Short mmCIF file of C-alpha atoms in Angstrom, two decimals:
data_model
loop_
_atom_site.label_atom_id
_atom_site.label_comp_id
_atom_site.label_asym_id
_atom_site.label_seq_id
_atom_site.Cartn_x
_atom_site.Cartn_y
_atom_site.Cartn_z
CA MET L 1 11.23 34.17 43.03
CA THR L 2 10.49 37.91 42.74
CA THR L 3 12.14 41.16 43.42
CA SER L 4 11.29 43.57 44.93
CA ASP L 5 12.20 47.41 44.61
CA GLY L 6 15.32 48.32 46.99
CA LEU L 7 17.52 46.13 48.28
CA ARG L 8 16.65 44.58 52.27
CA LEU L 9 19.88 44.06 54.41
CA LEU L 10 18.59 42.51 57.91
CA PRO L 11 19.73 42.78 61.29
CA PHE L 12 21.22 39.41 62.63
CA ARG L 13 23.08 37.96 65.64
CA GLY L 14 26.32 37.29 64.72
CA LEU L 15 28.74 34.90 66.38
CA ARG L 16 32.26 35.81 66.38
CA TYR L 17 35.04 34.08 67.98
CA ALA L 18 35.46 33.87 72.33
CA PRO L 19 38.47 36.11 71.99
CA ASP L 20 39.91 34.59 75.58
CA ARG L 21 39.41 30.90 73.72
CA VAL L 22 41.73 31.69 70.34
CA SER L 23 45.47 33.03 70.37
CA SER L 24 44.29 36.06 68.00
CA LEU L 25 41.88 36.83 65.58
CA THR L 26 44.25 36.64 63.10
CA ALA L 27 45.26 32.74 63.51
CA VAL L 28 41.75 32.15 63.15
CA THR L 29 40.84 34.41 60.36
CA SER L 30 40.71 33.09 56.91
CA PRO L 31 40.87 34.32 53.12
CA PRO L 32 36.98 33.09 51.05
CA TYR L 33 37.20 30.02 50.40
CA ASP L 34 37.88 30.19 46.79
CA VAL L 35 40.92 32.56 48.10
CA VAL L 36 42.34 29.31 49.52
CA VAL L 37 43.45 26.71 46.26
CA ARG L 38 46.72 25.45 47.73
CA PRO L 39 47.14 22.34 50.39
CA ASP L 40 49.74 23.89 51.60
CA GLU L 41 47.99 27.12 52.34
CA VAL L 42 44.63 25.56 54.09
CA ARG L 43 47.39 23.20 56.08
CA GLU L 44 49.16 27.24 57.01
CA LEU L 45 45.12 28.01 58.16
CA GLU L 46 45.15 25.07 59.79
CA THR L 47 48.13 24.96 62.40
CA SER L 48 47.78 28.86 62.53
CA ASP L 49 45.17 28.16 65.58
CA PRO L 50 43.22 24.91 65.66
CA TYR L 51 40.26 27.13 65.66
CA ASN L 52 40.93 28.24 62.32
CA ILE L 53 37.50 28.80 59.88
CA VAL L 54 39.54 27.05 57.21
CA ARG L 55 37.78 24.43 59.12
CA LEU L 56 34.70 25.42 58.61
CA ILE L 57 34.53 26.21 55.31
CA LEU L 58 37.65 23.82 53.14
CA PRO L 59 37.02 20.76 55.75
CA HIS L 60 38.82 16.98 54.42
CA ALA L 61 37.58 14.17 54.59
CA ALA L 62 36.97 11.14 52.38
CA ASP L 63 33.47 12.42 50.95
CA PRO L 64 32.30 15.05 50.26
CA ALA L 65 29.29 14.03 52.27
CA ALA L 66 31.79 13.20 55.36
CA ARG L 67 33.13 16.42 54.75
CA HIS L 68 29.77 18.96 55.21
CA ARG L 69 28.56 16.38 58.26
CA GLN L 70 32.61 17.26 59.55
CA ALA L 71 31.49 21.15 59.61
CA ALA L 72 28.70 21.13 60.58
CA GLU L 73 30.40 18.49 63.78
CA THR L 74 32.87 21.26 63.95
CA LEU L 75 31.03 24.05 64.05
CA ARG L 76 27.91 22.48 66.74
CA ARG L 77 31.36 22.04 69.18
CA TRP L 78 32.87 24.66 68.69
CA ARG L 79 29.36 27.01 69.67
CA GLU L 80 28.70 24.31 72.74
CA GLU L 81 32.44 24.72 74.60
CA GLY L 82 32.06 28.60 73.90
CA ILE L 83 34.74 29.27 71.07
CA LEU L 84 32.01 31.45 68.68
CA THR L 85 29.66 32.51 70.78
CA PRO L 86 26.52 34.54 70.25
CA ASP L 87 25.72 38.17 70.08
CA PRO L 88 23.22 39.86 72.43
CA GLU L 89 21.29 41.78 70.02
CA PRO L 90 20.10 41.36 66.22
CA ALA L 91 22.45 44.11 64.57
CA LEU L 92 24.21 45.32 61.05
CA TYR L 93 28.14 45.25 61.06
CA VAL L 94 29.36 47.91 60.08
CA TYR L 95 32.71 46.64 59.00
CA GLU L 96 36.42 48.28 58.17
CA GLN L 97 39.30 47.00 55.81
CA ARG L 98 42.26 49.68 55.49
CA SER L 99 46.05 48.98 54.18
CA GLY L 100 47.99 51.93 52.92
CA ASP L 101 45.42 54.64 50.71
CA VAL L 102 43.25 51.77 50.12
CA LEU L 103 40.36 52.59 52.99
CA GLN L 104 36.67 50.09 52.22
CA ARG L 105 33.53 50.71 54.03
CA GLY L 106 30.55 48.83 54.54
CA LEU L 107 27.79 46.72 55.96
CA ILE L 108 27.71 43.26 56.91
CA GLY L 109 23.72 42.23 57.14
CA ALA L 110 21.71 39.62 56.09
CA LEU L 111 20.48 40.23 52.59
CA ARG L 112 17.12 39.71 50.98
CA LEU L 113 17.36 37.67 48.26
CA ASP L 114 14.66 38.80 45.73
CA GLY L 115 16.17 42.09 45.70
CA PRO L 116 17.76 43.67 42.77
CA VAL L 117 20.99 42.28 42.77
CA LEU L 118 22.89 42.21 39.39
CA PRO L 119 24.85 39.27 39.13
CA HIS L 120 28.18 39.57 36.18
CA GLU L 121 29.48 36.17 35.67
CA ASP L 122 28.30 32.60 35.25
CA VAL L 123 28.47 29.72 38.03
CA ILE L 124 30.15 26.43 37.64
CA PRO L 125 26.74 24.02 39.04
CA GLU L 126 28.94 21.70 40.98
CA VAL L 127 31.07 23.69 42.66
CA VAL L 128 27.23 25.49 43.82
CA GLU L 129 25.58 22.44 45.17
CA ASP L 130 28.68 21.51 47.10
CA ARG L 131 28.04 25.04 48.99
CA ALA L 132 24.72 24.24 49.38
CA ALA L 133 25.26 20.99 50.95
CA LEU L 134 27.91 22.34 53.18
CA MET L 135 25.82 24.88 53.88
CA GLY L 136 22.72 23.11 54.25
CA ALA L 137 24.58 20.63 56.57
CA ALA L 138 25.15 23.50 59.68
CA ALA L 139 22.90 25.36 59.01
CA ALA L 140 24.77 28.91 59.23
CA ASN L 141 26.45 31.67 56.34
CA PHE L 142 30.43 31.33 57.29
CA GLU L 143 31.33 33.92 55.24
CA PRO L 144 30.12 37.65 53.54
CA LEU L 145 30.49 37.56 49.98
CA LEU L 146 30.74 41.40 48.75
CA LEU L 147 28.58 43.51 46.59
CA SER L 148 28.84 46.90 45.60
CA TYR L 149 26.08 49.50 45.22
CA ARG L 150 26.48 53.07 43.91
CA GLY L 151 24.99 55.79 46.02
CA GLN L 152 25.91 59.56 45.45
CA GLY L 153 29.92 59.26 46.65
CA THR L 154 28.96 61.77 49.82
CA ALA L 155 28.25 60.99 53.63
CA ASN L 156 24.56 60.45 53.58
CA GLY L 157 22.13 57.83 54.36
CA ALA L 158 24.04 54.41 54.75
CA THR L 159 27.20 56.23 54.48
CA ALA L 160 26.60 58.79 56.77
CA VAL L 161 25.61 55.81 59.19
CA ILE L 162 28.68 53.69 58.81
CA GLU L 163 31.35 57.09 59.21
CA ARG L 164 29.48 57.85 62.31
CA THR L 165 30.31 54.81 63.71
CA VAL L 166 33.48 54.46 62.88
CA LEU L 167 33.94 57.08 65.74
CA ARG L 168 33.34 54.62 68.48
CA THR L 169 35.08 51.82 69.56
CA PRO L 170 34.90 49.14 67.47
CA LEU L 171 33.58 45.55 68.40
CA LEU L 172 36.94 43.82 67.30
CA ALA L 173 39.95 44.96 66.00
CA THR L 174 43.07 43.05 63.98
CA THR L 175 45.79 42.44 61.30
CA THR L 176 45.81 39.65 58.91
CA GLU L 177 49.14 38.79 57.65
CA ASP L 178 48.30 40.21 54.59
CA GLY L 179 48.98 44.13 56.02
CA PHE L 180 45.13 44.63 56.11
CA ALA L 181 43.79 46.22 59.55
CA HIS L 182 39.85 44.78 59.80
CA ARG L 183 37.68 46.62 62.39
CA LEU L 184 34.06 45.60 63.34
CA TRP L 185 30.99 47.63 64.57
CA ALA L 186 27.17 46.04 65.58
CA LEU L 187 24.66 48.73 64.65
CA THR L 188 21.73 48.14 66.86
CA ASP L 189 20.56 51.61 67.02
CA PRO L 190 16.31 51.96 65.75
CA ALA L 191 16.77 55.34 63.81
CA GLU L 192 20.12 54.64 62.21
CA LEU L 193 18.75 51.21 60.77
CA ALA L 194 15.96 52.86 60.12
CA ALA L 195 18.10 55.70 58.49
CA VAL L 196 20.21 52.33 56.61
CA ASP L 197 16.94 50.44 55.46
CA ALA L 198 15.28 53.74 54.20
CA ASP L 199 18.65 54.52 51.80
CA LEU L 200 19.32 51.46 50.85
CA ALA L 201 16.10 50.76 49.78
CA VAL L 202 16.09 52.43 46.02
CA ARG L 203 19.58 50.95 45.54
CA GLU L 204 20.79 48.12 43.31
CA ALA L 205 23.31 45.51 43.85
CA LEU L 206 25.97 44.76 41.84
CA ILE L 207 28.00 40.79 43.07
CA ALA L 208 32.14 42.08 43.38
CA ASP L 209 33.19 38.60 44.86
CA GLY L 210 30.94 35.45 45.31
CA HIS L 211 28.85 34.80 42.61
CA HIS L 212 29.03 31.21 43.64
CA ARG L 213 27.89 31.73 47.33
CA TRP L 214 24.98 34.32 45.47
CA ALA L 215 24.03 31.71 43.98
CA THR L 216 24.14 29.00 47.00
CA TYR L 217 21.74 31.72 48.55
CA GLN L 218 18.93 30.87 46.33
CA ARG L 219 19.86 27.47 46.21
CA LEU L 220 19.12 27.15 49.83
CA HIS L 221 16.20 28.66 49.68
CA GLU L 222 14.08 26.74 46.54
CA GLN L 223 15.12 24.22 49.18
CA ARG L 224 13.15 25.28 52.37
CA PRO L 225 10.23 27.03 50.78
CA GLU L 226 8.79 27.39 54.12
CA GLY L 227 8.52 30.91 55.59
CA GLY L 228 8.04 32.55 52.80
CA PRO L 229 10.65 35.72 53.21
CA ASP L 230 10.70 36.08 56.40
CA SER L 231 12.64 32.46 56.64
CA PRO L 232 16.47 32.75 57.54
CA TRP L 233 17.11 30.90 54.85
CA ALA L 234 15.02 33.51 51.81
CA SER L 235 18.45 36.15 53.25
CA GLY L 236 22.49 35.85 52.59
CA LEU L 237 25.42 37.11 54.90
CA VAL L 238 27.01 40.06 52.33
CA LEU L 239 28.95 42.66 52.85
CA LEU L 240 27.59 45.55 51.35
CA VAL L 241 29.41 48.62 49.70
CA ASP L 242 28.95 52.30 48.12
CA THR L 243 31.26 51.60 45.19
CA ALA L 244 30.86 56.09 45.37
CA ARG L 245 32.53 56.30 48.03
CA TYR L 246 35.43 53.14 48.53
CA PRO L 247 35.35 52.22 44.89
CA LEU L 248 36.45 48.44 44.65
CA GLN L 249 39.61 47.38 43.77
CA VAL L 250 39.58 45.71 40.62
CA ARG L 251 41.96 42.82 39.11
CA ALA L 252 41.44 39.66 37.39
CA ILE L 253 41.55 36.28 38.15
CA HIS L 254 44.16 33.98 36.24
CA ARG L 255 43.98 30.45 34.34
CA VAL L 256 46.12 27.66 34.73
CA LEU L 257 45.78 24.74 32.11
CA PRO L 258 47.20 21.62 33.73
CA HIS L 259 46.93 19.22 31.03
CA LEU L 260 48.24 21.82 28.80
CA PRO L 261 52.18 21.73 28.04
CA PRO L 262 53.07 24.76 26.59
CA GLU L 263 55.09 23.42 23.67
CA LYS L 264 51.12 22.85 22.35
CA ALA L 265 49.64 25.51 23.59
CA LEU L 266 52.34 27.66 21.89
CA ALA L 267 52.18 25.43 18.52
CA ASP L 268 47.77 25.23 18.57
CA VAL L 269 47.48 28.76 18.65
CA ALA L 270 50.24 29.44 16.11
CA GLY L 271 48.30 31.83 13.25
CA ALA L 272 45.55 32.40 15.32
CA PHE L 273 47.16 35.56 17.47
CA ARG L 274 50.77 36.86 16.56
CA VAL L 275 52.76 35.12 19.14
CA ALA L 276 56.07 37.05 20.72
CA ARG L 277 58.78 35.61 23.11
CA LEU L 278 59.39 37.61 26.66
CA PRO L 279 62.78 38.54 28.13
CA GLY L 280 62.55 39.00 31.56
CA ALA L 281 60.53 37.39 35.24
CA LEU L 282 57.23 38.18 35.39
CA PRO L 283 56.77 41.73 36.39
CA ALA L 284 57.93 42.12 33.13
CA ALA L 285 55.76 40.34 30.95
CA LEU L 286 52.94 42.18 33.35
CA GLU L 287 54.19 44.91 32.43
CA ALA L 288 53.92 44.28 29.08
CA LEU L 289 50.07 42.40 29.64
CA ALA L 290 49.05 45.75 30.58
CA GLU L 291 50.78 48.02 27.70
CA THR L 292 49.76 45.90 24.97
CA PRO L 293 46.30 47.13 23.48
CA GLY L 294 42.88 45.09 21.64
CA ASN L 295 43.39 41.51 23.17
CA ALA L 296 45.95 40.16 24.79
CA PHE L 297 47.39 37.48 27.21
CA VAL L 298 50.31 36.10 28.50
CA LEU L 299 50.95 32.15 27.71
CA SER L 300 53.80 30.43 30.92
CA GLY L 301 54.93 27.30 31.60
CA GLY L 302 57.22 28.37 34.67
CA PRO L 303 58.94 31.25 35.70
CA ASP L 304 61.12 31.97 32.78
CA SER L 305 58.89 30.94 30.70
CA PHE L 306 56.32 34.27 29.68
CA HIS L 307 55.10 34.68 25.57
CA LEU L 308 52.59 37.53 24.39
CA LEU L 309 49.18 36.69 22.40
CA ASP L 310 47.74 39.61 20.46
CA ARG L 311 46.49 40.47 17.62
CA PRO L 312 43.81 37.63 17.39
CA ASP L 313 43.15 36.76 13.44
CA PRO L 314 39.64 38.93 12.71
CA ARG L 315 37.90 35.64 11.47
CA LEU L 316 38.52 33.52 13.68
CA LEU L 317 36.90 36.17 15.88
CA ASP L 318 33.69 36.82 14.10
CA GLY L 319 33.01 32.92 13.54
CA ALA L 320 34.16 32.13 16.87
CA ILE L 321 32.07 34.68 19.08
CA ARG L 322 28.01 34.69 19.24
CA THR L 323 26.98 38.35 18.01
CA ASP L 324 23.43 37.93 19.90
CA ARG L 325 26.01 40.31 22.79
CA PRO L 326 26.97 43.26 23.26
CA GLU L 327 29.77 45.03 21.48
CA ALA L 328 31.37 45.83 24.41
CA TRP L 329 30.59 41.59 25.53
CA ARG L 330 32.53 41.21 22.56
CA ARG L 331 35.28 42.61 22.97
CA LEU L 332 36.36 41.17 26.58
CA ASP L 333 39.31 39.23 26.95
CA ALA L 334 37.52 36.43 28.97
CA THR L 335 35.16 36.20 26.26
CA VAL L 336 37.58 35.74 23.39
CA LEU L 337 39.73 33.55 25.41
CA HIS L 338 36.33 31.23 26.19
CA SER L 339 34.62 31.47 23.14
CA VAL L 340 38.38 30.73 20.94
CA LEU L 341 41.30 30.03 22.15
CA LEU L 342 40.24 27.44 25.49
CA ASP L 343 36.69 26.30 23.02
CA GLU L 344 37.63 26.65 20.11
CA VAL L 345 41.82 26.29 19.45
CA TRP L 346 42.21 24.37 22.68
CA ARG L 347 39.24 22.58 22.63
CA ILE L 348 39.42 22.14 26.83
CA PRO L 349 36.20 22.08 28.69
CA ASP L 350 35.65 24.71 31.66
CA ARG L 351 35.17 22.43 34.60
CA PRO L 352 37.45 21.96 37.60
CA SER L 353 39.76 19.46 36.45
CA ASP L 354 40.65 20.96 33.77
CA ILE L 355 40.59 25.08 34.12
CA CYS L 356 42.34 26.12 37.83
CA TYR L 357 41.42 29.96 38.82
CA LEU L 358 43.95 31.63 40.35
CA HIS L 359 43.34 35.10 42.05
CA HIS L 360 47.88 35.63 42.38
CA ALA L 361 50.10 35.75 39.14
CA GLU L 362 52.92 34.28 40.98
CA ALA L 363 50.63 31.16 42.10
CA ALA L 364 49.49 30.73 38.58
CA VAL L 365 53.52 30.42 37.13
CA ALA L 366 54.01 28.18 40.07
CA GLN L 367 50.83 26.02 39.72
CA ALA L 368 51.65 25.67 36.08
CA ALA L 369 55.22 24.08 36.75
CA ARG L 370 54.46 21.82 39.19
CA HIS L 371 52.10 20.17 36.54
CA GLY L 372 53.71 20.91 33.29
CA GLY L 373 50.80 23.00 32.01
CA THR L 374 49.73 26.37 30.98
CA ALA L 375 48.96 29.08 32.67
CA VAL L 376 47.08 31.84 31.42
CA LEU L 377 47.70 35.95 33.01
CA MET L 378 45.41 37.78 32.78
CA ARG L 379 44.13 41.78 32.73
CA ALA L 380 41.27 43.09 34.95
CA THR L 381 37.76 44.68 33.13
CA SER L 382 37.00 47.96 34.58
CA GLU L 383 34.19 47.93 37.25
CA GLU L 384 32.02 50.04 35.21
CA THR L 385 32.27 47.85 32.04
CA VAL L 386 31.09 44.82 34.61
CA ARG L 387 28.58 47.11 36.37
CA GLN L 388 27.18 48.20 32.65
CA LEU L 389 27.23 44.57 31.29
CA ALA L 390 25.30 43.69 34.64
CA GLN L 391 22.44 46.07 33.74
CA GLN L 392 22.01 44.73 30.68
CA GLY L 393 21.42 40.81 31.45
CA VAL L 394 24.53 39.95 30.19
CA THR L 395 27.14 37.64 32.22
CA MET L 396 30.74 37.52 31.63
CA PRO L 397 32.86 34.94 31.35
CA ARG L 398 33.11 32.82 34.45
CA LYS L 399 35.86 34.73 36.88
CA SER L 400 36.54 37.81 34.57
CA THR L 401 37.06 39.61 37.71
CA SER L 402 38.35 39.57 41.22
CA PHE L 403 37.37 42.66 42.78
CA GLY L 404 38.85 43.08 46.52
CA PRO L 405 39.61 43.98 49.17
CA LYS L 406 37.56 40.54 50.09
CA PRO L 407 36.68 40.64 53.59
CA ALA L 408 38.26 38.58 55.82
CA THR L 409 36.44 35.49 56.99
CA GLY L 410 36.16 34.14 60.47
CA LEU L 411 34.69 38.30 62.05
CA VAL L 412 31.53 37.63 62.04
CA LEU L 413 29.04 34.10 61.10
CA ARG L 414 25.28 33.69 60.44
CA THR L 415 23.24 30.90 62.27
CA LEU L 416 20.52 29.71 60.56
CA ASP L 417 19.02 27.22 63.04
CA GLU L 418 17.88 29.87 65.50
CA GLY L 419 14.91 31.73 64.09
CA PHE L 420 15.34 34.51 62.13
CA CYS L 421 16.96 37.87 64.15
#
């Protein structure tokens, strides 16, 4: 696929919940599919309202093909019953998230896949294949991925349009259980759409959250090349945020190694890293991790077991980490974890059955305890480091960062089976 000079964010006819057909918008929304990781979380969402979006993004059936058919059938039925209804005309959607001092505003639209979009992480092929089969069967983008771009940090261009729009009455407003207030507006005025288009035409975007969904969009278009750049499959649903105006939050993604007992993890790492037992509970362990210079990790087998790993053997680093990458990449905690600990010390393959990725340290520690495995608690990498490496074409190890706040799933969907709009 050729690459255009700038970003093209296209209006689309959003599909949204009819407020009078559901108990509340809060009850039908969900975190992104890859954040909902525990079966009890899925069940909780399913029981909050019979039409919760989790039934589309994480259907459960006997086999993958049945899951995909189930999601497609559920979407078809909800549309026929008027649970989900299309907006009257194509629009870009101004989206606001607010919680305390955190404020994020951006634009939801259908982003052309041939624009300058920078990934910073690799993807797991099996996940991409599964999501492509799901979206392909349903002919829909269920949830926007999160992209950031560097504007001028002032209220002009697309940002000026956004900040004028939020003074109007929103299409919807709701507060989710995590305390975030969400508001959405439809942007349809031709002059305002043109102003957004002109501004974004000179920008490039960084994938902040949603590498698998972006790779899924690309896979779907490869499978359906007919229609070229005007095909609905030639673009994908995104939330685009000017991080100079609304800086993203960056958090770590932790690992759980369910088949590695903590005693073996610590025994194997002796001599490769300095190991120190940490007294106290999880908050103290995370504080110690944050204050440790150089590469460092916390290993945990449960809520009363924390060990700090730091000061890796320089000879081990030199032998295990590839030398054809920038020094900033070689120094990343995620690089050291995957190249040294996982590949050389523990010899654990990077596949879903052997490594679980969790966004919350508490959940990682609890899951490690349930499985008798080991949680590896991580620190966040700065957005600037991520962007600089991405601009050099260097990808980070999988699930190296967690950008946010992530858009709520279920506020606006995009369908691909009614022609391009």
